Coordinates of C-alpha atoms and ligand atoms in Angstrom, one line a residue:
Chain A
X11 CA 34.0 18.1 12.1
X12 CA 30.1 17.8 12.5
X13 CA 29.0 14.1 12.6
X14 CA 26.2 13.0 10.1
X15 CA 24.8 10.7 12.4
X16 CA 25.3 10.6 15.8
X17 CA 23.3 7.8 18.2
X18 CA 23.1 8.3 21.9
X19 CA 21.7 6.0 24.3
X20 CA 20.2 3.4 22.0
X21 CA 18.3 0.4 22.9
X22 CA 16.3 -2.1 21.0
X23 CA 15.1 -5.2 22.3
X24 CA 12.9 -8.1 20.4
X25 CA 11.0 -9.5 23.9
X26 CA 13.2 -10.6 26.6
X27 CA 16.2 -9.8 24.1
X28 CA 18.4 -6.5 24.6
X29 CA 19.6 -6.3 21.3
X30 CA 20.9 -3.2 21.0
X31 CA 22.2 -1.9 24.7
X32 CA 23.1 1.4 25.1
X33 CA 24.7 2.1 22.0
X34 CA 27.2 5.2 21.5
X35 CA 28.2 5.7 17.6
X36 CA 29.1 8.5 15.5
X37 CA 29.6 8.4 11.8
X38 CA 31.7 11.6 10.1
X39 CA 31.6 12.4 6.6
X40 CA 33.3 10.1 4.3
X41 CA 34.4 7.6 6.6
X42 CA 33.8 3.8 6.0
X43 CA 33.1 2.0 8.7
X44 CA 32.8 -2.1 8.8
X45 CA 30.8 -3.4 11.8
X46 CA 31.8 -6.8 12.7
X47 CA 31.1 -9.3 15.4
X48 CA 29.3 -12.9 15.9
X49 CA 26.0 -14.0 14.8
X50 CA 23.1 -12.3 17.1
X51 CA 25.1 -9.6 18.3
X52 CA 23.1 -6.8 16.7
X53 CA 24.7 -5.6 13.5
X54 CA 21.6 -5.4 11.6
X55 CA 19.5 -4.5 14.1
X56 CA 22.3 -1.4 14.1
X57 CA 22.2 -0.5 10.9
X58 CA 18.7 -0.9 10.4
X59 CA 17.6 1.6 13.4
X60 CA 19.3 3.8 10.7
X61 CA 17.3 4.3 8.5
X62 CA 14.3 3.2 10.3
X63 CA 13.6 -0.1 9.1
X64 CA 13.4 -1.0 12.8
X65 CA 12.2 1.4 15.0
X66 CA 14.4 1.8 18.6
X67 CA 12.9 1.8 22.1
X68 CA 15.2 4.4 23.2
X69 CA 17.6 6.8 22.6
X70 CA 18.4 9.4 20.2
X71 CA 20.0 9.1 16.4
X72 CA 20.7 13.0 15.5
X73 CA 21.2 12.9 11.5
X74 CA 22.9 16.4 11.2
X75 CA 22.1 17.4 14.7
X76 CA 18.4 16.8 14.4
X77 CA 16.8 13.7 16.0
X78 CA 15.1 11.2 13.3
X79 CA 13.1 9.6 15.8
X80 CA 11.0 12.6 16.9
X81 CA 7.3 12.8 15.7
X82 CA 8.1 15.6 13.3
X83 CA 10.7 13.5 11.1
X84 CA 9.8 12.5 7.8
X85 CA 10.8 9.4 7.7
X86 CA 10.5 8.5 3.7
X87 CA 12.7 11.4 2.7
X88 CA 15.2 10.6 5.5
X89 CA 15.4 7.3 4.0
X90 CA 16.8 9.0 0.7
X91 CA 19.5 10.5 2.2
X92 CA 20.6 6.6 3.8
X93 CA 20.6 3.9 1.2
X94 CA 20.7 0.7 1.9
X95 CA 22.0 -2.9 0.3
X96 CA 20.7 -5.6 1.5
X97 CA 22.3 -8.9 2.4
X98 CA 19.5 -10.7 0.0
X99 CA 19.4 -8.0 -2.8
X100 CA 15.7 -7.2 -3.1
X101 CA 15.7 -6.0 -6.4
X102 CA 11.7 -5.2 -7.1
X103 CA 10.6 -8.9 -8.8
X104 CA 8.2 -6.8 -11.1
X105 CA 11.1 -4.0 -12.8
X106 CA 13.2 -4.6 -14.7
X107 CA 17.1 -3.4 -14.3
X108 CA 16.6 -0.3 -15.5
X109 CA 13.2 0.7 -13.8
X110 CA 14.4 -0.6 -10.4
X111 CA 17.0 2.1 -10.6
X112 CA 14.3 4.6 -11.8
X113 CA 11.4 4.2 -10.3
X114 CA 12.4 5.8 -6.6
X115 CA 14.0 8.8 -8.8
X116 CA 10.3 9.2 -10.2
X117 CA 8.1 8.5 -7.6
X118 CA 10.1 9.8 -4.7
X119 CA 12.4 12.3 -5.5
X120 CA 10.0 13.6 -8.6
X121 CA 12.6 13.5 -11.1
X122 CA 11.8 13.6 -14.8
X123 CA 11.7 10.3 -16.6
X124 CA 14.5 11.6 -18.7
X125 CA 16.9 12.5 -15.6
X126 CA 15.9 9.6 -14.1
X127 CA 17.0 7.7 -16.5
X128 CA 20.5 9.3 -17.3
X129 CA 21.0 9.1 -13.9
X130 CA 20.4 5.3 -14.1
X131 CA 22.3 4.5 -17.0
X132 CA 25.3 6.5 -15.6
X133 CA 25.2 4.6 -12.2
X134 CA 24.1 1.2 -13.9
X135 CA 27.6 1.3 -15.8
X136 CA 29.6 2.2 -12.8
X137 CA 29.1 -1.0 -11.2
X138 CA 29.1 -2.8 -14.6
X139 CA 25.5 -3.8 -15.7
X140 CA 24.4 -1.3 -18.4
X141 CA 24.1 -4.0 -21.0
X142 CA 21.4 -5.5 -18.7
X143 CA 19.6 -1.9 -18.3
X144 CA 17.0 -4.0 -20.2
X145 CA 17.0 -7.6 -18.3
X146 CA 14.4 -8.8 -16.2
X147 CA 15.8 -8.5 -12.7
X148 CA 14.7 -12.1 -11.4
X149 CA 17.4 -13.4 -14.1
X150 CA 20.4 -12.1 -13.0
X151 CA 22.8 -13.9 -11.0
X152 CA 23.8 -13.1 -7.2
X153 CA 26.4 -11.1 -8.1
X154 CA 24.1 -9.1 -11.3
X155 CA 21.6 -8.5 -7.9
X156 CA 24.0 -6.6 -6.2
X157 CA 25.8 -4.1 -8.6
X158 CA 21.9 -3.5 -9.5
X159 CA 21.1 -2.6 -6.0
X160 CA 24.3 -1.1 -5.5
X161 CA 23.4 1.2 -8.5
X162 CA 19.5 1.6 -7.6
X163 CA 20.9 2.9 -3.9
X164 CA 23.0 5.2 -5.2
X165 CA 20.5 7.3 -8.1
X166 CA 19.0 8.5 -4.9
X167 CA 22.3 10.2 -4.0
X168 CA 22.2 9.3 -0.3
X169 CA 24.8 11.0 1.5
X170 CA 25.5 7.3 3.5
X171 CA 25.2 4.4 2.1
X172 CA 24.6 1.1 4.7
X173 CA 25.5 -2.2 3.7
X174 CA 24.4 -5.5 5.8
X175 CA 26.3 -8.1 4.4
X176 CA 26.3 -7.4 0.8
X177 CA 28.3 -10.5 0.1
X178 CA 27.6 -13.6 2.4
X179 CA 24.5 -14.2 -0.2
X180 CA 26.8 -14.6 -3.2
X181 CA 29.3 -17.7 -4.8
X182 CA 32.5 -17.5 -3.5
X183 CA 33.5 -16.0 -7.2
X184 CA 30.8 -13.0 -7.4
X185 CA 32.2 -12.1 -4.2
X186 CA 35.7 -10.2 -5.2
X187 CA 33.4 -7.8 -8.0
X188 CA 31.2 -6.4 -5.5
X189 CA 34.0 -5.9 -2.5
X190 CA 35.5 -4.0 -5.7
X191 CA 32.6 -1.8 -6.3
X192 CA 32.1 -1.2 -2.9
X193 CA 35.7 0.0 -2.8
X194 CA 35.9 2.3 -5.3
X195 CA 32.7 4.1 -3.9
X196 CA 35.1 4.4 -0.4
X197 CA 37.4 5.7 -2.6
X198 CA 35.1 8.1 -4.5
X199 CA 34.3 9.3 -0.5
X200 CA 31.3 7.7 -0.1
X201 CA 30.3 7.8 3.4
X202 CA 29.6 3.8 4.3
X203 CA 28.9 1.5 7.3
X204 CA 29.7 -2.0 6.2
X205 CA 28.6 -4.9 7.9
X206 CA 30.8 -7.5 7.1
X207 CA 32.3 -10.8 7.8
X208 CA 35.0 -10.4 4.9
X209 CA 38.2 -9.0 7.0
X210 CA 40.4 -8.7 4.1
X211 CA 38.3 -5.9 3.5
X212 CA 38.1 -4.5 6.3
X213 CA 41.5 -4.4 7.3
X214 CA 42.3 -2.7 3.7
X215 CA 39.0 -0.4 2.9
X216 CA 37.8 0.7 6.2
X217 CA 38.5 3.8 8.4
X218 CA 37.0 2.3 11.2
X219 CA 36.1 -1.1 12.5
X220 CA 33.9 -1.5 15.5
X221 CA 33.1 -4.7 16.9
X222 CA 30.0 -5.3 18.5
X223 CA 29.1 -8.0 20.8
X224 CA 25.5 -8.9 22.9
X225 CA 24.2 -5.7 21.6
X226 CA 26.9 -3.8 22.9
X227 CA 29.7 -1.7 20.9
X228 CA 33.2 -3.9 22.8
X229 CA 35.8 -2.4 20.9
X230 CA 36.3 0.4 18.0
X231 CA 39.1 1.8 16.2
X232 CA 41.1 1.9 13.4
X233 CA 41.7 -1.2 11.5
X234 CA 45.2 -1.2 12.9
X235 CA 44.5 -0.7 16.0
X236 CA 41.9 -3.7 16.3
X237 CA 43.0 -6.2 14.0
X238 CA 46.3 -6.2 15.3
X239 CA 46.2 -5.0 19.1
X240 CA 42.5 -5.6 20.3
X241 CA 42.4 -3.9 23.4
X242 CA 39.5 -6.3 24.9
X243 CA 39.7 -10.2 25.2
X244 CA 36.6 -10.3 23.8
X245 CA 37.7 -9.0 20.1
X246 CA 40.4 -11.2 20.8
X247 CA 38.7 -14.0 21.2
X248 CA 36.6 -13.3 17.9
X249 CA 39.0 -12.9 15.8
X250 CA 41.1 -15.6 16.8
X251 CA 38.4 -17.6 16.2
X252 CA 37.5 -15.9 12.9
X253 CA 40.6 -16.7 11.6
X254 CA 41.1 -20.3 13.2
X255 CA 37.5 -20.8 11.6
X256 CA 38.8 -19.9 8.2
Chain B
X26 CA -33.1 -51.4 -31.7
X27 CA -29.8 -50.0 -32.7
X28 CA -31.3 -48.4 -35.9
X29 CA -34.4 -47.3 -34.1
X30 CA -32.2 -45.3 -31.4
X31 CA -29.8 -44.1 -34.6
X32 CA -33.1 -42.7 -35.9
X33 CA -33.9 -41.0 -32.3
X34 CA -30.7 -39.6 -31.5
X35 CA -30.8 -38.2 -35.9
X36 CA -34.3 -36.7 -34.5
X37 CA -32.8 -35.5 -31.2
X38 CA -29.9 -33.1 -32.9
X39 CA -32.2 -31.9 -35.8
X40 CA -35.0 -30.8 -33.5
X41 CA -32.0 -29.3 -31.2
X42 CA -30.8 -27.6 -34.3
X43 CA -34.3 -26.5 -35.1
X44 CA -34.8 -24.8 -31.4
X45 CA -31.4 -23.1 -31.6
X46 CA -32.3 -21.2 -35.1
X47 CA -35.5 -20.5 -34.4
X48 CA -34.9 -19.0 -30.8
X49 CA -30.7 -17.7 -32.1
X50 CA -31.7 -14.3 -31.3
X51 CA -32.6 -15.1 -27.6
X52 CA -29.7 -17.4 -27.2
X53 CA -27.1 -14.9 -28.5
X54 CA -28.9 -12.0 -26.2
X55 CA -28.1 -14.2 -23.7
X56 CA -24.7 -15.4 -24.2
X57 CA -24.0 -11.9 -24.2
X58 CA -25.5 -10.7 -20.9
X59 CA -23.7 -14.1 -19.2
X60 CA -20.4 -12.7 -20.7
X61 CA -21.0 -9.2 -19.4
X62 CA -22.1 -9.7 -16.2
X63 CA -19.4 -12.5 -15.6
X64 CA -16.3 -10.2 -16.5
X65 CA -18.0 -7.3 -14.8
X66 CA -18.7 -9.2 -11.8
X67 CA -15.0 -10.2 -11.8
X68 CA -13.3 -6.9 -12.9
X69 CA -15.5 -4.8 -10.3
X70 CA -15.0 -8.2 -7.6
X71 CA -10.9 -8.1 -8.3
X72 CA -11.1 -4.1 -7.0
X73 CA -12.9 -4.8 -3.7
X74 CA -10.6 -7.8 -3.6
X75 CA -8.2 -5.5 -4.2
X76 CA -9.1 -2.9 -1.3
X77 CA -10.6 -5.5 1.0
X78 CA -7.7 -7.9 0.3
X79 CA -5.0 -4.9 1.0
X80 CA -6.9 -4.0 4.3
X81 CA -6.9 -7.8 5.3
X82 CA -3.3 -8.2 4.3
X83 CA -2.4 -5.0 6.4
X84 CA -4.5 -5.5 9.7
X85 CA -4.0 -9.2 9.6
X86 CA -0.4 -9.1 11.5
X87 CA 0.0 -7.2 15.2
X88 CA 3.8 -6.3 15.7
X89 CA 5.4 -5.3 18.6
X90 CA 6.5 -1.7 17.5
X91 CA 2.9 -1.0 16.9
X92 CA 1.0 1.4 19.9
X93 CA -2.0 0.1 21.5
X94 CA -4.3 2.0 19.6
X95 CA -3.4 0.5 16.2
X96 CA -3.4 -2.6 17.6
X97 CA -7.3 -2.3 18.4
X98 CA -8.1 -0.5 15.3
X99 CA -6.1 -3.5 12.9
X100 CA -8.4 -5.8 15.2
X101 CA -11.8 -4.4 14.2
X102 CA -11.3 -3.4 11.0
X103 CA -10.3 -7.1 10.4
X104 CA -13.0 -8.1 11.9
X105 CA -15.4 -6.0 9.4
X106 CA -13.9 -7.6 6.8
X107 CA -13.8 -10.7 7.8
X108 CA -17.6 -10.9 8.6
X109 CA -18.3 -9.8 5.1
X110 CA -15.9 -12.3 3.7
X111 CA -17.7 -15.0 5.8
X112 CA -21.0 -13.9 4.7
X113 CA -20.6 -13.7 1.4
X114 CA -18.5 -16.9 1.0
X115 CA -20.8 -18.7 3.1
X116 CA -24.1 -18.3 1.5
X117 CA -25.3 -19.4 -1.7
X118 CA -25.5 -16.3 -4.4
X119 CA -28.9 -17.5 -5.2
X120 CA -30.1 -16.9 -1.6
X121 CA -27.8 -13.4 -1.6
X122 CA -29.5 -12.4 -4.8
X123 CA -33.2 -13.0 -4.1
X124 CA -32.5 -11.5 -0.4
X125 CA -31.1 -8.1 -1.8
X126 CA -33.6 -7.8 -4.7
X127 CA -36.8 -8.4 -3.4
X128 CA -35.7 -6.0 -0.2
X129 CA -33.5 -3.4 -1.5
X130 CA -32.6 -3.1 -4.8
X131 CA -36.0 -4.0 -6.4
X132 CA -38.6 -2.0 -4.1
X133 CA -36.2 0.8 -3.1
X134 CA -33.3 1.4 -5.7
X135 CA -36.0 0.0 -8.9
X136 CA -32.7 -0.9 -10.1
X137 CA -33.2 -3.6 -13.1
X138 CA -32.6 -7.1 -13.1
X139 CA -29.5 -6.6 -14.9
X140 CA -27.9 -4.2 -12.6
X141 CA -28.9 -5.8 -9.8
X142 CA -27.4 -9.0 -10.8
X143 CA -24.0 -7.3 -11.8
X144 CA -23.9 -5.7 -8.0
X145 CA -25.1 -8.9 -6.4
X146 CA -22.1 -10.6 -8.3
X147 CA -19.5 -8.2 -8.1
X148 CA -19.8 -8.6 -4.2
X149 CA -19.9 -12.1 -4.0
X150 CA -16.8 -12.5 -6.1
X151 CA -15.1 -9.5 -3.9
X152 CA -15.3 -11.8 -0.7
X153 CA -13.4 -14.7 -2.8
X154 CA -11.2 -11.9 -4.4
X155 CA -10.5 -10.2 -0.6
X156 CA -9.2 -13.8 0.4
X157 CA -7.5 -14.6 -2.9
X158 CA -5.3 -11.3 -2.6
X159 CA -5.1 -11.4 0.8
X160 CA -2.6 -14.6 0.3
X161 CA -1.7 -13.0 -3.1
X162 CA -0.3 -10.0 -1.1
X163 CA 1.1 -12.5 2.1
X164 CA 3.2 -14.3 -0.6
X165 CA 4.9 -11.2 -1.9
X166 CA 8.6 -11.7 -0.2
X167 CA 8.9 -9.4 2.6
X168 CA 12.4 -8.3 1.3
X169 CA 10.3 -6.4 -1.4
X170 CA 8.9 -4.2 0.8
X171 CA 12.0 -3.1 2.8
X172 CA 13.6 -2.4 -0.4
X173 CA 11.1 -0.1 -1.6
X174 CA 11.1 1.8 2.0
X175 CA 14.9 1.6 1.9
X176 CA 14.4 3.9 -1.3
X177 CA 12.0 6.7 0.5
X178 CA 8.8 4.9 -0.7
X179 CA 5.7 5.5 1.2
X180 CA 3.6 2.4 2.3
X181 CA 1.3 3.3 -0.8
X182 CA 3.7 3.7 -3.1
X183 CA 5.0 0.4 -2.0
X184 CA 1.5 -1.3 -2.1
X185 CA 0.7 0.4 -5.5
X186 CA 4.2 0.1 -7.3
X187 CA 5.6 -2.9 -5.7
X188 CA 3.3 -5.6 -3.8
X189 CA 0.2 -5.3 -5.6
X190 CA 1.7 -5.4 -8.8
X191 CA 3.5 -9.0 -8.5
X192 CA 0.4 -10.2 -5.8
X193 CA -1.9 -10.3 -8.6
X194 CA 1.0 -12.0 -10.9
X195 CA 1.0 -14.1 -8.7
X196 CA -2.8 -14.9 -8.0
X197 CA -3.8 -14.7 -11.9
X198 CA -4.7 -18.1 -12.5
X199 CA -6.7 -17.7 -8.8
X200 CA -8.4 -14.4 -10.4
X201 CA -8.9 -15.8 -14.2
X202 CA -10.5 -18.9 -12.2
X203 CA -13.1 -16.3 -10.8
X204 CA -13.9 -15.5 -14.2
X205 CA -14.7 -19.2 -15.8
X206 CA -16.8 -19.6 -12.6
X207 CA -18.8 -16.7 -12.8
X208 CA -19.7 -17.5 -16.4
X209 CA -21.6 -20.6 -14.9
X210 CA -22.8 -19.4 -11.7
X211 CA -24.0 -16.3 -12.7
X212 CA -26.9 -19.0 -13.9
X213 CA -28.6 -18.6 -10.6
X214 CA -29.2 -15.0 -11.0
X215 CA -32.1 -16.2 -13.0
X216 CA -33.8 -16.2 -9.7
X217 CA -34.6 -12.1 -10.0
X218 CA -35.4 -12.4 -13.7
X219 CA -31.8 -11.6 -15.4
X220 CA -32.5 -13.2 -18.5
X221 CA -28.5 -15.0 -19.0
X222 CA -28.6 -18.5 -20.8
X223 CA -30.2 -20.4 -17.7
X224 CA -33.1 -18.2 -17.8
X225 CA -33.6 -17.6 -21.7
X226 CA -33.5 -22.0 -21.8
X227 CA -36.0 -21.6 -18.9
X228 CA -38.6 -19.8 -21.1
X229 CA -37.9 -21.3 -24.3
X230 CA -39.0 -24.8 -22.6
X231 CA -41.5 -23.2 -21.2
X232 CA -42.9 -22.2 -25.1
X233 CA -42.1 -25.6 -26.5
X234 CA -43.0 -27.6 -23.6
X235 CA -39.4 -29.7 -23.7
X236 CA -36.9 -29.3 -21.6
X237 CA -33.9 -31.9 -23.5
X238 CA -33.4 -29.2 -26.7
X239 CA -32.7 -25.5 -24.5
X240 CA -30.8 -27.0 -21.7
X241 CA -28.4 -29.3 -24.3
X242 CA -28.1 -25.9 -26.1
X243 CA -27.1 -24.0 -23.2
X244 CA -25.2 -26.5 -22.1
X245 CA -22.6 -26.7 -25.1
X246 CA -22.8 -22.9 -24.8
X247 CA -21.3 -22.9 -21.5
X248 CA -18.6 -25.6 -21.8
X249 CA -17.9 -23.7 -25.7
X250 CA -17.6 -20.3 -23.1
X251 CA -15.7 -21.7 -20.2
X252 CA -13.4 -23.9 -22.7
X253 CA -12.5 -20.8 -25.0
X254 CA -12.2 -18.7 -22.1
X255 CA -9.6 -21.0 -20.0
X256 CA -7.7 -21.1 -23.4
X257 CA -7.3 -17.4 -23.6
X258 CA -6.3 -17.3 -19.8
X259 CA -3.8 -20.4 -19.7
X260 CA -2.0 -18.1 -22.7
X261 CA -2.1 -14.7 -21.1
X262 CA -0.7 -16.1 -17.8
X263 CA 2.3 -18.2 -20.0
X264 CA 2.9 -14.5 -21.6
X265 CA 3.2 -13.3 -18.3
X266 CA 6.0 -15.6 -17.4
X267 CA 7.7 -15.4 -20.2
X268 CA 7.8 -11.8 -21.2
X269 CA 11.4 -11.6 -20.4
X270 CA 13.3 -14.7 -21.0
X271 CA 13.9 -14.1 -24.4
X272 CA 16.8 -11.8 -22.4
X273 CA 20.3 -13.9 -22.1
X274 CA 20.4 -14.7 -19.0
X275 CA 24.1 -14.4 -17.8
X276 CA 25.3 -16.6 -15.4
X277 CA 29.1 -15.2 -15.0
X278 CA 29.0 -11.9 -14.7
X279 CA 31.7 -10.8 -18.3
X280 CA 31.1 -7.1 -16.6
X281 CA 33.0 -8.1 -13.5
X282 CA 35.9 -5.6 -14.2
X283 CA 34.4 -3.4 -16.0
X284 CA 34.4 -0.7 -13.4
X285 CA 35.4 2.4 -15.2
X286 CA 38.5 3.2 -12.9
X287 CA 39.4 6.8 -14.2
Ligands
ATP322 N1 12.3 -9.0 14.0 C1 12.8 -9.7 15.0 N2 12.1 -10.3 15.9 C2 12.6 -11.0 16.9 N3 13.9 -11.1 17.1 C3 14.8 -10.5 16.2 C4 14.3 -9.8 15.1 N4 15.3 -9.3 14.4 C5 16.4 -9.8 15.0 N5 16.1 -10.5 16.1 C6 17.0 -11.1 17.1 O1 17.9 -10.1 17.5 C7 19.2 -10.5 17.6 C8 20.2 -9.7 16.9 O2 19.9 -9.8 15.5 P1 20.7 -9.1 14.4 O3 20.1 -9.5 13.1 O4 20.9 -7.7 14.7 O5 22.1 -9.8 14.6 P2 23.4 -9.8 13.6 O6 24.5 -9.3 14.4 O7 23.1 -9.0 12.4 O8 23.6 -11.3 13.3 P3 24.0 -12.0 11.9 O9 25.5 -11.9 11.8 O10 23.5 -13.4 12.1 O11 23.3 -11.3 10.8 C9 19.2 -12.0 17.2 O12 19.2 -12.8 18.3 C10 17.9 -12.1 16.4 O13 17.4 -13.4 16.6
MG323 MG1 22.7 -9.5 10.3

């Protein structure tokens, strides 16, 4: 099967810091894949050299076989095809619910208003906030945030959607509703990368699990495999204290 | 005494009455040029805020992942603007108005009095606009930007839709304060002959030979201005805050299982 994205080689470093060293990944069409590891071990930095919010030193990340970080790449409409959802929502302060989930439809993709807007509505009442098409997005709660930049990420019909952290923001109660959305777009086929620090989830959602630690890529494999016989003393030593911590 | 001052004071407001009916036409002339050329001055000074401001905002920070080259070029062009946002700030507008006058707009542009004095203040309230939007556009929360690029946007369409939009939310009562102060200062554009209210009081003493009546007139003119006009602007900015409450705001989220699961 061809991989959407495949990353050789890749390195990233803030400074003295190797954040990302050497990284090997590959992401196939529809899997869901959680990244997890400690704090400072390069998750985001990961994710983020995917769709180009931070730029890599080295190294090559071939979205269907051709290499994004080439001169010729456009980079704004490769963003389309990679959504994101951020840890701290970033709804646009100024739109409201509705308009945050049209206005990249309009200005970017150049759909009619009247598309746009379907398209909206349609996604807006997947993840449960069409009655608050017309609220003001700074007065939402946590959890509103996120099913409206769940559904704002997905009316530009990415073909992957990346996650960093989509609940550690959140009350402990908003928390279950958005690991439910997020499930029932795995479900759907979605392709996603989730990074997460909510296990339950991906023990039960994800294809893959990959732990990363000091910027490298220590251990990856099915959730079976590395929840319950971590070949590395390192993922053992995470998760034990993951779950001693809990 | 206190009836003879009772009696002065009765003289003083009558006379002041007197001067204001018999010169109203000059006065209301010039009410109107101070208006005009202190919302021009600000509308046309928030746009080079705007574009000066932007470029500020923009060059202002080096990051690593930029190449050498930009790194110069973010340098200098900072630099430009910063030495005409230190010049401009740093000089009086009387001295900026008589120097560009008298040498260049005057002699070699023959523009008029009156568009001179709308250039000359239009710049000098773009070099406080520039700064003004400058921090207007810094305070704009970072995470606002990467979600519009995490959506395709281009770095315009993020300044244009996104930043700029809640930066001058954010700065109004900075921008509307431009506006009350250019009503008064644009007094010393007197100085190349723009007849506004300090000027007009100027040559009306100048026909009575008293200076108490005009400048008490213009006075209550400009506090009647700058008073009405801070009204209007407190209620425009509580509009602005407001505009959606009337919304329920929702803390629980009743929606929660509301995912259609066909
Ligand atoms: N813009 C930046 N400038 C400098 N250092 C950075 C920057 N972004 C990240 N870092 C550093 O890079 C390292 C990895 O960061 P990253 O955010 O990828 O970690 P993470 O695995 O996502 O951690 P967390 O679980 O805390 O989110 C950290 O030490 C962080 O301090
Ligand atoms: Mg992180």
């Amino acid at each position: 099967m061809e991989n959407i994205i495949k990353i050789n080689h890749l390195r990233k470093h803030f400074g003295n810091l190797e954040v990302l060293n050497d990284i090997e990944f590959h992401v196939d069409k529809g899997e869901v894949i959680t990244i997890i590891g400690s704090s400072g071990s390069g998750k985001s930095t990961l994710l983020r050299c995917i769709n180009l919010l931070e730029r890599p030193d080295e190294g090559e990340i071939l979205y269907h076989g051709k290499d994004i970080l080439k001169g010729t790449m456009d980079i704004n409409h490769h963003r389309t095809k990679i959504g994101m959802v951020f840890q701290s929502f970033n709804l646009f302060n100024n739109k409201n619910v509705l308009d945050n989930c049209m206005i990249g439809q309009i200005k970017v993709l150049k759909r009619s208003k009247e598309e746009a807007m379907q398209k909206a509505m349609y996604y807006l009442e997947k993840v449960g906030m069409k009655e608050f098409a017309h609220a003001g997005s700074t007065q939402l709660s946590g959890g509103q945030k996120q099913r409206v930049a769940i559904a704002r990420a997905l009316c530009m019909d990415p073909e992957v959607l990346l996650f960093d952290e989509p609940t550690s923001a959140l009350d402990p109660e908003m928390v279950g509703g958005i690991l439910d959305v997020m499930k029932q777009l795995a479900d759907e086929g979605l392709t996603m990368i989730v990074v997460t620090h909510e296990m339950q989830f991906a023990k039960e959602v994800s294809t893959r699990v990959v732990f990363m630690d000091k910027g490298v890529i220590a251990e990856e494999g099915t959730p079976k495999q590395l929840f319950e016989e971590p070949k590395e003393e390192r993922t053992r030593e995470f998760l034990g204290r993951y779950i001693s911590s809990r | 005494m206190y009836l003879l001052m009772a009696a002065e004071s009765d003289g003083f407001f009558t006379k002041t009455w007197d001067v204001f009916t018999r010169y109203q036409p000059l006065f209301l002339n010039a009410i109107q040029s101070t208006l005009l050329v202190a919302f021009v001055g600000t509308i046309a000074g928030l746009c080079i805020g705007l574009i000066i401001g932007g470029i500020r905002a923009v060059t202002s920070h080096v990051e690593q992942t930029h190449s050498p080259f930009t790194k110069v070029a973010n340098k200098v062009i900072y630099g430009i603007t910063s030495i005409y946002v230190e010049i401009f700030r740093g000089t009086p507008m009387m001295v900026q108005a008589m120097f560009l006058y008298y040498t260049f707009f005057a002699p070699l542009f023959r523009w008029t009095p009156m568009m001179s004095a709308m250039v000359i203040i239009s710049v000098n309230t773009g070099a406080y606009m520039a700064e003004i939007m400058r921090a207007g556009i810094q305070s704009v929360d970072n995470g606002q930007i990467e979600g519009a690029r995490s959506i395709g946007m281009s770095n315009i369409q993020t300044m244009r839709y996104i930043v700029l939009p809640q930066a001058i939310k954010n700065s109004f009562p900075s921008i509307g304060n431009e506006f009350v102060v250019n009503i008064k200062d644009s007094c010393v554009l007197n100085c190349i002959q723009f007849s506004e209210l300090f000027f007009i009081a100027k040559s009306v003493q100048g026909t009575i030979f008293s200076y108490a009546e005009p400048f008490f007139i213009v006075g209550c003119i400009y506090l009647l201005l700058t008073f009405v006009t801070s009204r209007i602007l407190g209620m425009i900015e509580k509009r602005m805050n407001h505009k959606r409450s009337s919304y329920p705001a929702s803390v629980t989220t009743p929606q929660a299982n509301m995912l259609n699961k066909e």
